[in-house]
Coordinates of C-alpha atoms in Angstrom, one line a residue:
Chain A
X1 CA 97.9 85.3 75.8
X2 CA 97.6 89.0 75.4
X3 CA 100.2 90.5 73.1
X4 CA 100.8 94.0 71.8
X5 CA 103.2 94.1 68.9
X6 CA 104.5 97.5 67.8
X7 CA 105.9 98.7 64.6
X8 CA 109.7 99.0 64.1
X9 CA 112.1 101.8 64.7
X10 CA 111.8 105.0 62.6
X11 CA 114.1 107.9 61.7
X12 CA 112.4 111.1 60.7
X13 CA 113.5 114.6 59.9
X14 CA 112.3 117.6 61.9
X15 CA 108.9 118.8 60.7
X16 CA 107.9 115.3 59.5
X17 CA 105.2 113.0 60.8
X18 CA 105.2 109.5 62.1
X19 CA 102.6 106.8 62.6
X20 CA 103.3 104.1 65.1
X21 CA 101.2 101.0 65.1
X22 CA 100.3 98.6 67.9
X23 CA 98.7 95.2 66.9
X24 CA 96.7 93.5 69.6
X25 CA 96.0 89.8 70.0
X26 CA 94.8 87.4 72.7
X27 CA 91.7 89.4 73.8
X28 CA 88.6 91.1 72.5
X29 CA 90.1 94.3 71.1
X30 CA 86.9 96.5 71.5
X31 CA 86.7 95.8 75.3
X32 CA 89.7 97.8 76.6
X33 CA 91.3 101.2 76.1
X34 CA 94.8 101.7 74.7
X35 CA 97.2 104.3 76.2
X36 CA 100.3 105.7 74.6
X37 CA 103.4 106.4 76.8
X38 CA 106.8 107.7 75.7
X39 CA 110.2 107.7 77.2
X40 CA 113.0 109.9 76.1
X41 CA 116.5 108.6 76.4
X42 CA 117.5 108.3 80.0
X43 CA 114.3 109.9 81.2
X44 CA 111.0 108.8 82.8
X45 CA 107.7 107.7 81.5
X46 CA 105.4 110.4 80.0
X47 CA 101.7 109.7 79.4
X48 CA 100.6 110.9 76.0
X49 CA 96.9 109.9 75.7
X50 CA 94.2 107.3 75.7
X51 CA 91.7 106.0 73.2
X52 CA 88.5 104.1 73.9
X53 CA 88.5 101.3 71.3
X54 CA 84.8 100.9 71.9
X55 CA 83.7 104.4 70.8
X56 CA 86.8 106.2 69.6
X57 CA 86.8 108.8 72.4
X58 CA 90.2 110.1 73.2
X59 CA 92.0 112.0 76.0
X60 CA 95.2 113.6 74.9
X61 CA 97.7 115.2 77.3
X62 CA 97.6 118.9 77.0
X63 CA 101.2 119.2 75.8
X64 CA 100.4 117.0 72.8
X65 CA 97.1 118.4 71.8
X66 CA 97.1 119.5 68.2
X67 CA 100.1 117.2 67.3
X68 CA 98.9 113.8 68.3
X69 CA 96.0 111.8 66.9
X70 CA 95.0 108.4 68.3
X71 CA 93.0 106.0 66.2
X72 CA 92.1 102.3 66.0
X73 CA 91.2 99.8 63.3
X74 CA 89.0 97.2 64.8
X75 CA 89.1 95.1 61.7
X76 CA 92.8 94.4 62.3
X77 CA 92.8 95.0 66.1
X78 CA 95.4 97.7 65.6
X79 CA 95.9 101.0 67.4
X80 CA 97.8 103.9 65.9
X81 CA 99.5 107.0 67.2
X82 CA 100.2 109.8 64.8
X83 CA 102.7 112.5 65.8
X84 CA 103.1 115.5 63.6
X85 CA 105.6 118.4 63.4
X86 CA 108.3 116.3 64.8
X87 CA 111.1 118.0 66.8
X88 CA 114.4 116.6 68.0
X89 CA 113.0 116.3 71.6
X90 CA 110.4 113.9 70.3
X91 CA 113.2 111.3 70.0
X92 CA 112.0 108.6 72.4
X93 CA 110.7 105.1 72.7
X94 CA 106.9 105.0 72.3
X95 CA 104.9 102.4 74.1
X96 CA 101.3 101.3 73.7
X97 CA 99.6 99.7 76.6
X98 CA 96.3 98.0 77.2
X99 CA 94.3 99.2 80.1
X100 CA 92.5 96.9 82.6
X101 CA 88.9 97.6 83.3
X102 CA 89.7 100.5 85.7
X103 CA 92.4 102.1 83.7
X104 CA 95.8 100.9 85.0
X105 CA 98.2 99.6 82.3
X106 CA 98.2 95.8 82.4
X107 CA 99.9 94.9 79.2
X108 CA 102.6 96.8 77.3
X109 CA 104.0 96.7 73.8
X110 CA 107.7 96.2 73.3
X111 CA 108.2 99.9 72.4
X112 CA 109.0 101.7 69.1
X113 CA 112.1 103.9 68.9
X114 CA 111.6 107.1 67.1
X115 CA 114.7 109.2 66.2
X116 CA 114.2 112.7 65.0
X117 CA 117.3 114.1 63.4
X118 CA 118.2 116.3 60.5
Chain B
X1 CA 97.8 116.0 89.4
X2 CA 101.5 116.0 89.9
X3 CA 103.1 113.0 91.4
X4 CA 106.3 113.4 93.4
X5 CA 108.4 110.3 94.0
X6 CA 111.1 110.1 96.6
X7 CA 113.8 109.4 97.0
X8 CA 115.1 109.9 93.5
X9 CA 117.7 107.1 94.0
X10 CA 117.7 104.5 96.8
X11 CA 120.9 102.5 97.4
X12 CA 120.3 99.3 99.3
X13 CA 121.7 95.7 99.6
X14 CA 120.0 92.5 98.7
X15 CA 117.9 91.3 101.6
X16 CA 117.2 94.8 102.9
X17 CA 113.7 96.5 102.9
X18 CA 112.9 99.2 100.4
X19 CA 110.3 101.9 101.0
X20 CA 109.4 104.1 98.0
X21 CA 107.1 107.1 98.3
X22 CA 104.7 108.7 95.9
X23 CA 102.9 111.9 96.9
X24 CA 100.2 113.5 94.8
X25 CA 99.5 117.2 94.5
X26 CA 95.8 116.5 95.1
X27 CA 93.7 113.6 96.2
X28 CA 93.8 110.6 93.8
X29 CA 90.2 109.7 92.9
X30 CA 89.3 106.2 94.0
X31 CA 92.9 105.7 95.2
X32 CA 93.5 104.8 91.5
X33 CA 97.3 104.6 92.0
X34 CA 99.5 102.1 90.3
X35 CA 103.2 101.1 90.6
X36 CA 105.3 99.9 87.7
X37 CA 108.8 98.4 87.6
X38 CA 111.1 99.0 84.6
X39 CA 114.3 97.2 84.0
X40 CA 116.8 98.6 81.5
X41 CA 115.8 98.0 77.9
X42 CA 112.4 96.6 78.9
X43 CA 108.8 97.9 78.9
X44 CA 107.3 98.7 82.3
X45 CA 105.7 96.0 84.3
X46 CA 102.6 96.5 86.5
X47 CA 103.2 95.6 90.1
X48 CA 100.4 97.2 92.1
X49 CA 97.0 98.7 91.2
X50 CA 94.4 100.5 93.2
X51 CA 97.1 101.5 95.7
X52 CA 97.4 98.0 97.3
X53 CA 96.2 95.3 94.9
X54 CA 99.1 93.1 93.7
X55 CA 99.1 92.2 90.0
X56 CA 99.0 88.6 88.9
X57 CA 102.4 86.9 89.2
X58 CA 103.9 89.6 91.4
X59 CA 105.8 88.2 94.4
X60 CA 104.3 88.9 97.8
X61 CA 107.5 90.7 98.9
X62 CA 106.0 93.7 96.9
X63 CA 103.2 95.6 98.7
X64 CA 101.5 98.9 98.2
X65 CA 99.7 101.1 100.7
X66 CA 98.3 104.5 101.2
X67 CA 95.4 106.6 100.2
X68 CA 94.4 110.1 99.3
X69 CA 97.6 111.8 98.4
X70 CA 100.3 109.6 100.0
X71 CA 101.2 106.2 98.7
X72 CA 104.0 103.8 99.4
X73 CA 105.6 100.8 97.7
X74 CA 107.4 98.4 100.0
X75 CA 109.7 95.6 99.0
X76 CA 110.2 93.5 102.1
X77 CA 113.4 91.8 101.2
X78 CA 115.3 92.8 98.1
X79 CA 116.2 90.2 95.5
X80 CA 118.9 90.9 92.9
X81 CA 116.3 91.2 90.1
X82 CA 114.4 94.0 92.0
X83 CA 117.1 96.6 91.3
X84 CA 115.3 98.7 88.7
X85 CA 113.4 101.9 88.3
X86 CA 109.9 102.2 89.9
X87 CA 107.2 104.6 88.7
X88 CA 103.9 105.5 90.3
X89 CA 100.9 106.6 88.1
X90 CA 97.5 107.9 88.9
X91 CA 94.6 106.8 86.7
X92 CA 91.8 108.4 88.6
X93 CA 91.4 111.3 86.2
X94 CA 93.0 112.5 82.9
X95 CA 95.8 113.1 82.4
X96 CA 97.1 109.8 83.8
X97 CA 100.4 111.3 84.9
X98 CA 103.5 109.3 86.0
X99 CA 105.9 110.3 88.7
X100 CA 109.5 110.8 87.7
X101 CA 110.6 107.5 89.2
X102 CA 112.8 106.1 91.9
X103 CA 115.9 104.3 90.9
X104 CA 116.7 101.4 93.2
X105 CA 120.4 100.5 93.0
X106 CA 122.6 98.0 94.6
X107 CA 124.7 99.5 97.4

């Protein structure tokens, strides 16, 4: 069965960086894109970006451009989301999600809580 | 594309019919519109894709309709486990924005 297992909770100081991982299993990793979505406490879902595992192409939401880098390691079937210059309003649960062939998000990770606090 | 969901909160009783709306600021390419359910403390779950396709394992009381800019999620007869937050998302073109969600609460 398809599983996406994310890294654990992190606490960071403002200005720092964080790297969240998402390890995939149960399917051919190269065949499907991975999206990243975040959810601030008590708020809705916010789409951050997408990476094609096949060729490394990315689409990053405009508000995150310059602060977010999406990468994958096909040898370990793991996707990564790097977020730099952290601010307190980056405090959120970060989800990775595997796309279906046409782009909707079929499988989700369990979420990784990031707390940014001085 | 901006997605506007209404109402923000919907208060209904089990057994009633729920109708949730998602309106796009411009046409959604290919009617690539999905609906997700999110229960507290859980990751979202795909319900509907392509505006009207039901995801595997989703009960047939959930149905999606609409095209272009106006989309609807209908739950024909609410079960206790259906009280949650529902989000629409367009994936016809980047950025794949979500709506702000509709909270379905027990009346």
